[in-house]
């Protein structure tokens, strides 16, 4: 059955949306969101028509529109982890939208988006791994302060004894000192690990530079030996040529002398 005008417009707009989704867009880009809203309206109108496409084709259209809508919702999330998790649940289309596509464009967009979110997560992880544990200890420290304030309020409300209050205060002070020491030791260990990694990288760079220098020196030596061998080969050929010329001349002169000394027999 031939496609209706509405279906052709939906396919063109869907192809345009897939192309926009594959590009790197600015945060203020608004066209894709408007296009997806128009796609939803066109899809609803297409389902209401009497000569609507086959159910499998309608399901494929709905699948692609839902994928684009979910992609826009995932981009609005704040953290890269949430974006990556939301992209994991997106379902791209199974068939190409146009005949020019070899693989479905939504599947390509899905792979690109997953790779982009993974790269952002990796960069954030590499940027914050040195301070993640310290931040967690700081959070525990703040929680201990909150607990301390709550206990102090309870102590004032219930009129606990001064001895018990001093014991609680001393306990929390010890906890705070212990947390501070752990934070300092963690910072020192992170610094030592960073320095060790820097030294390893420096040694690898030195080894690589040394290997490159040795390769250059070996190449120069090989070139010199090749030149010497070529010159030697040329010299040997020249000497052989001169020897052959001398032998020929000697034979020629000997024949002439032989003819002069021994005349022809009569």
CSV table of C-alpha atoms in Angstrom, one decimal:
chain,number,residue,atom,x,y,z
A,1,UNK,CA,0.0,0.0,0.0
A,2,UNK,CA,1.3,3.4,-1.0
A,3,UNK,CA,2.3,5.8,1.8
A,4,UNK,CA,0.0,8.7,2.5
A,5,UNK,CA,1.1,12.3,2.5
A,6,UNK,CA,1.0,12.4,6.3
A,7,UNK,CA,3.1,9.3,6.5
A,8,UNK,CA,5.7,10.8,4.1
A,9,UNK,CA,5.8,14.0,6.1
A,10,UNK,CA,6.3,12.0,9.3
A,11,UNK,CA,9.1,10.0,7.7
A,12,UNK,CA,10.9,13.2,6.6
A,13,UNK,CA,10.5,14.9,9.9
A,14,UNK,CA,11.7,11.7,11.7
A,15,UNK,CA,14.8,11.5,9.5
A,16,UNK,CA,15.5,15.2,10.3
A,17,UNK,CA,15.1,14.6,14.0
A,18,UNK,CA,17.5,11.6,13.9
A,19,UNK,CA,20.1,13.8,12.1
A,20,UNK,CA,19.7,16.5,14.7
A,21,UNK,CA,20.0,14.0,17.5
A,22,UNK,CA,23.3,12.6,16.0
A,23,UNK,CA,24.9,16.1,16.1
A,24,UNK,CA,26.4,17.8,19.1
A,25,UNK,CA,23.8,20.4,20.1
A,26,UNK,CA,24.0,23.5,22.3
A,27,UNK,CA,22.1,23.4,25.6
A,28,UNK,CA,19.9,26.1,24.2
A,29,UNK,CA,18.9,24.2,21.1
A,30,UNK,CA,15.1,24.1,20.9
A,31,UNK,CA,14.4,22.7,17.4
A,32,UNK,CA,14.6,19.0,18.3
A,33,UNK,CA,12.2,19.3,21.1
A,34,UNK,CA,9.6,21.1,18.9
A,35,UNK,CA,10.2,18.6,16.1
A,36,UNK,CA,9.6,15.6,18.5
A,37,UNK,CA,6.3,17.2,19.7
A,38,UNK,CA,5.2,17.6,16.1
A,39,UNK,CA,6.1,14.0,15.5
A,40,UNK,CA,3.9,12.9,18.4
A,41,UNK,CA,1.0,14.9,16.9
A,42,UNK,CA,1.5,13.5,13.4
A,43,UNK,CA,1.7,10.0,14.8
A,44,UNK,CA,-1.6,10.3,16.7
A,45,UNK,CA,-3.2,11.7,13.5
A,46,UNK,CA,-1.7,8.8,11.5
A,47,UNK,CA,-3.2,6.2,13.9
A,48,UNK,CA,-6.6,7.7,13.5
A,49,UNK,CA,-6.7,7.5,9.7
A,50,UNK,CA,-8.6,4.8,8.0
A,51,UNK,CA,-5.8,3.9,5.5
A,52,UNK,CA,-3.2,3.8,8.2
A,53,UNK,CA,0.0,1.7,7.7
A,54,UNK,CA,0.5,-1.8,9.0
A,55,UNK,CA,0.7,-2.3,12.8
A,56,UNK,CA,4.3,-3.3,12.6
A,57,UNK,CA,5.2,-0.1,10.9
A,58,UNK,CA,3.2,2.0,13.3
A,59,UNK,CA,4.9,0.3,16.2
A,60,UNK,CA,8.3,1.1,14.6
A,61,UNK,CA,7.3,4.8,14.3
A,62,UNK,CA,6.2,4.9,17.9
A,63,UNK,CA,9.4,3.2,19.0
A,64,UNK,CA,11.5,5.8,17.3
A,65,UNK,CA,9.4,8.7,18.5
A,66,UNK,CA,9.6,7.4,22.1
A,67,UNK,CA,13.3,6.9,21.7
A,68,UNK,CA,13.8,10.6,20.7
A,69,UNK,CA,11.5,11.7,23.5
A,70,UNK,CA,13.4,9.7,26.1
A,71,UNK,CA,16.7,11.0,24.7
A,72,UNK,CA,15.6,14.6,25.3
A,73,UNK,CA,14.4,13.7,28.8
A,74,UNK,CA,17.8,12.1,29.5
A,75,UNK,CA,19.7,15.2,28.4
A,76,UNK,CA,17.8,17.3,30.9
A,77,UNK,CA,19.1,15.3,33.8
A,78,UNK,CA,21.8,16.9,35.9
A,79,UNK,CA,24.5,14.2,36.5
A,80,UNK,CA,26.3,12.1,33.9
A,81,UNK,CA,25.5,9.0,35.9
A,82,UNK,CA,21.8,9.6,35.7
A,83,UNK,CA,22.1,10.3,32.0
A,84,UNK,CA,24.0,7.1,31.4
A,85,UNK,CA,21.4,5.1,33.4
A,86,UNK,CA,18.5,6.7,31.5
A,87,UNK,CA,20.2,6.0,28.1
A,88,UNK,CA,20.5,2.3,29.1
A,89,UNK,CA,16.7,2.0,29.1
A,90,UNK,CA,16.2,3.6,25.7
A,91,UNK,CA,15.1,1.4,22.9
A,92,UNK,CA,16.2,2.5,19.4
A,93,UNK,CA,14.4,1.6,16.2
A,94,UNK,CA,14.9,-1.7,14.5
A,95,UNK,CA,14.7,-0.7,10.8
A,96,UNK,CA,16.1,2.3,8.9
A,97,UNK,CA,13.9,5.2,8.3
A,98,UNK,CA,15.0,5.9,4.8
A,99,UNK,CA,16.4,3.7,2.1
A,100,UNK,CA,19.8,5.5,2.2
A,101,UNK,CA,20.5,4.2,5.7
A,102,UNK,CA,22.3,0.9,6.1
A,103,UNK,CA,21.7,0.7,9.8
A,104,UNK,CA,18.9,2.4,11.8
A,105,UNK,CA,19.9,6.0,12.6
A,106,UNK,CA,18.4,5.7,16.1
A,107,UNK,CA,20.7,2.8,16.9
A,108,UNK,CA,23.7,5.0,15.8
A,109,UNK,CA,22.4,7.9,17.9
A,110,UNK,CA,22.0,5.5,20.9
A,111,UNK,CA,25.6,4.3,20.6
A,112,UNK,CA,27.0,7.8,20.3
A,113,UNK,CA,25.0,9.0,23.3
A,114,UNK,CA,26.1,6.1,25.4
A,115,UNK,CA,29.8,6.7,24.4
A,116,UNK,CA,29.4,10.4,25.2
A,117,UNK,CA,27.9,9.7,28.6
A,118,UNK,CA,30.5,7.1,29.4
A,119,UNK,CA,33.3,9.6,28.5
A,120,UNK,CA,31.8,12.3,30.7
A,121,UNK,CA,31.5,9.8,33.6
A,122,UNK,CA,35.1,8.7,33.1
A,123,UNK,CA,36.3,12.3,33.1
A,124,UNK,CA,34.3,13.1,36.2
A,125,UNK,CA,35.6,10.0,37.9
A,126,UNK,CA,39.2,10.8,37.0
A,127,UNK,CA,38.7,14.4,38.2
A,128,UNK,CA,37.1,13.5,41.5
A,129,UNK,CA,38.7,10.2,42.4
A,130,UNK,CA,41.4,11.9,44.4
A,131,UNK,CA,38.8,13.7,46.5
A,132,UNK,CA,35.9,11.2,46.7
A,133,UNK,CA,37.0,9.4,49.8
A,134,UNK,CA,37.9,12.7,51.5
A,135,UNK,CA,34.4,14.0,50.6
A,136,UNK,CA,32.8,10.9,52.1
A,137,UNK,CA,34.8,11.4,55.3
A,138,UNK,CA,33.8,15.0,55.4
A,139,UNK,CA,30.2,13.9,55.0
A,140,UNK,CA,30.6,11.6,57.9
A,141,UNK,CA,32.2,14.5,59.9
A,142,UNK,CA,29.2,16.7,59.2
A,143,UNK,CA,26.8,13.9,60.1
A,144,UNK,CA,28.6,13.5,63.4
A,145,UNK,CA,28.2,17.3,64.0
A,146,UNK,CA,24.5,17.0,63.3
A,147,UNK,CA,24.2,14.0,65.6
A,148,UNK,CA,26.2,15.9,68.2
A,149,UNK,CA,23.8,18.9,68.0
A,150,UNK,CA,20.8,16.5,68.3
A,151,UNK,CA,22.3,14.8,71.3
A,152,UNK,CA,23.0,18.1,72.9
A,153,UNK,CA,19.4,19.2,72.3
A,154,UNK,CA,18.2,15.9,73.8
A,155,UNK,CA,20.5,16.4,76.7
A,156,UNK,CA,19.1,19.8,77.4
A,157,UNK,CA,15.5,18.6,77.1
A,158,UNK,CA,15.9,15.6,79.2
A,159,UNK,CA,18.2,17.4,81.7
A,160,UNK,CA,20.9,14.8,81.6
A,161,UNK,CA,23.7,15.0,84.1
A,162,UNK,CA,26.8,17.1,83.4
A,163,UNK,CA,29.0,14.0,83.6
A,164,UNK,CA,27.0,12.2,80.8
A,165,UNK,CA,27.1,15.3,78.7
A,166,UNK,CA,30.8,15.7,79.1
A,167,UNK,CA,31.3,12.0,78.2
A,168,UNK,CA,29.2,12.5,75.0
A,169,UNK,CA,31.1,15.6,74.1
A,170,UNK,CA,34.4,13.9,74.7
A,171,UNK,CA,33.3,10.9,72.5
A,172,UNK,CA,32.3,13.1,69.6
A,173,UNK,CA,35.5,15.2,70.0
A,174,UNK,CA,37.5,12.0,69.7
A,175,UNK,CA,35.5,10.9,66.7
A,176,UNK,CA,36.2,14.3,65.0
A,177,UNK,CA,39.9,14.1,65.7
A,178,UNK,CA,40.0,10.5,64.4
A,179,UNK,CA,38.2,11.6,61.2
A,180,UNK,CA,40.5,14.5,60.8
A,181,UNK,CA,43.5,12.2,61.1
A,182,UNK,CA,42.0,9.7,58.6
A,183,UNK,CA,41.4,12.6,56.2
A,184,UNK,CA,45.0,13.7,56.5
A,185,UNK,CA,46.4,10.2,56.0
A,186,UNK,CA,44.2,9.7,53.0
A,187,UNK,CA,45.4,13.0,51.5
A,188,UNK,CA,49.0,11.9,52.1
A,189,UNK,CA,48.4,8.5,50.5
A,190,UNK,CA,46.7,10.1,47.5
A,191,UNK,CA,49.6,12.5,47.1
A,192,UNK,CA,52.1,9.6,47.4
A,193,UNK,CA,50.2,7.6,44.8
A,194,UNK,CA,50.1,10.6,42.4
A,195,UNK,CA,53.9,11.1,42.8
A,196,UNK,CA,54.6,7.4,42.2
A,197,UNK,CA,52.4,7.4,39.1
A,198,UNK,CA,54.2,10.6,37.9
A,199,UNK,CA,57.6,9.0,38.4
A,200,UNK,CA,56.5,5.8,36.5
A,201,UNK,CA,55.3,7.9,33.6
A,202,UNK,CA,58.5,9.9,33.7
A,203,UNK,CA,60.6,6.7,33.6
A,204,UNK,CA,58.5,5.4,30.7
A,205,UNK,CA,59.1,8.6,28.8
A,206,UNK,CA,62.8,8.4,29.4
A,207,UNK,CA,62.9,4.8,28.3
A,208,UNK,CA,60.9,5.6,25.1
A,209,UNK,CA,63.2,8.6,24.4
A,210,UNK,CA,66.3,6.4,24.8
A,211,UNK,CA,64.8,3.8,22.5
A,212,UNK,CA,64.1,6.4,19.9
A,213,UNK,CA,67.6,7.7,20.1
A,214,UNK,CA,69.1,4.2,19.8
A,215,UNK,CA,66.9,3.6,16.8
A,216,UNK,CA,68.1,6.8,15.1
A,217,UNK,CA,71.7,5.9,15.8
A,218,UNK,CA,71.3,2.4,14.4
A,219,UNK,CA,69.6,3.9,11.3
A,220,UNK,CA,72.5,6.3,10.8
A,221,UNK,CA,75.1,3.5,11.2
A,222,UNK,CA,73.2,1.3,8.8
A,223,UNK,CA,73.1,4.1,6.3
A,224,UNK,CA,76.8,4.7,6.6
A,225,UNK,CA,77.6,1.0,6.2
A,226,UNK,CA,75.4,0.8,3.1
A,227,UNK,CA,77.2,3.8,1.6
A,228,UNK,CA,80.6,2.2,2.3
A,229,UNK,CA,79.5,-1.1,0.8
A,230,UNK,CA,78.2,0.7,-2.3
A,231,UNK,CA,81.5,2.5,-2.8
A,232,UNK,CA,83.4,-0.7,-2.3
A,233,UNK,CA,81.4,-2.4,-4.9
A,234,UNK,CA,82.0,0.5,-7.4
A,235,UNK,CA,85.8,0.4,-6.7
A,236,UNK,CA,86.0,-3.4,-7.3
A,237,UNK,CA,84.2,-3.0,-10.6
A,238,UNK,CA,86.5,-0.2,-11.7
A,239,UNK,CA,89.7,-2.3,-10.9
A,240,UNK,CA,88.3,-5.3,-12.8
A,241,UNK,CA,87.6,-3.2,-15.8
A,242,UNK,CA,91.2,-1.8,-15.8
A,243,UNK,CA,92.7,-5.2,-15.5
A,244,UNK,CA,90.6,-6.5,-18.4
A,245,UNK,CA,91.7,-3.5,-20.6
A,246,UNK,CA,95.4,-4.1,-19.7
A,247,UNK,CA,95.1,-7.8,-20.6
A,248,UNK,CA,93.5,-7.1,-23.9
A,249,UNK,CA,96.2,-4.5,-24.8
A,250,UNK,CA,98.9,-7.0,-23.8
A,251,UNK,CA,97.4,-9.7,-26.0
A,252,UNK,CA,97.1,-7.3,-28.9
A,253,UNK,CA,100.7,-6.1,-28.7
A,254,UNK,CA,101.9,-9.7,-28.3
A,255,UNK,CA,100.1,-10.8,-31.5
A,256,UNK,CA,101.7,-7.9,-33.4
A,257,UNK,CA,105.1,-8.8,-32.2
A,258,UNK,CA,104.5,-12.4,-33.0
A,259,UNK,CA,103.6,-11.5,-36.5
A,260,UNK,CA,106.6,-9.3,-37.0
A,261,UNK,CA,109.1,-11.8,-35.6
A,262,UNK,CA,107.8,-14.9,-37.4
A,263,UNK,CA,107.0,-14.0,-41.1
A,264,UNK,CA,104.5,-15.8,-43.2
A,265,UNK,CA,105.7,-19.1,-44.7
A,266,UNK,CA,106.1,-19.1,-48.5
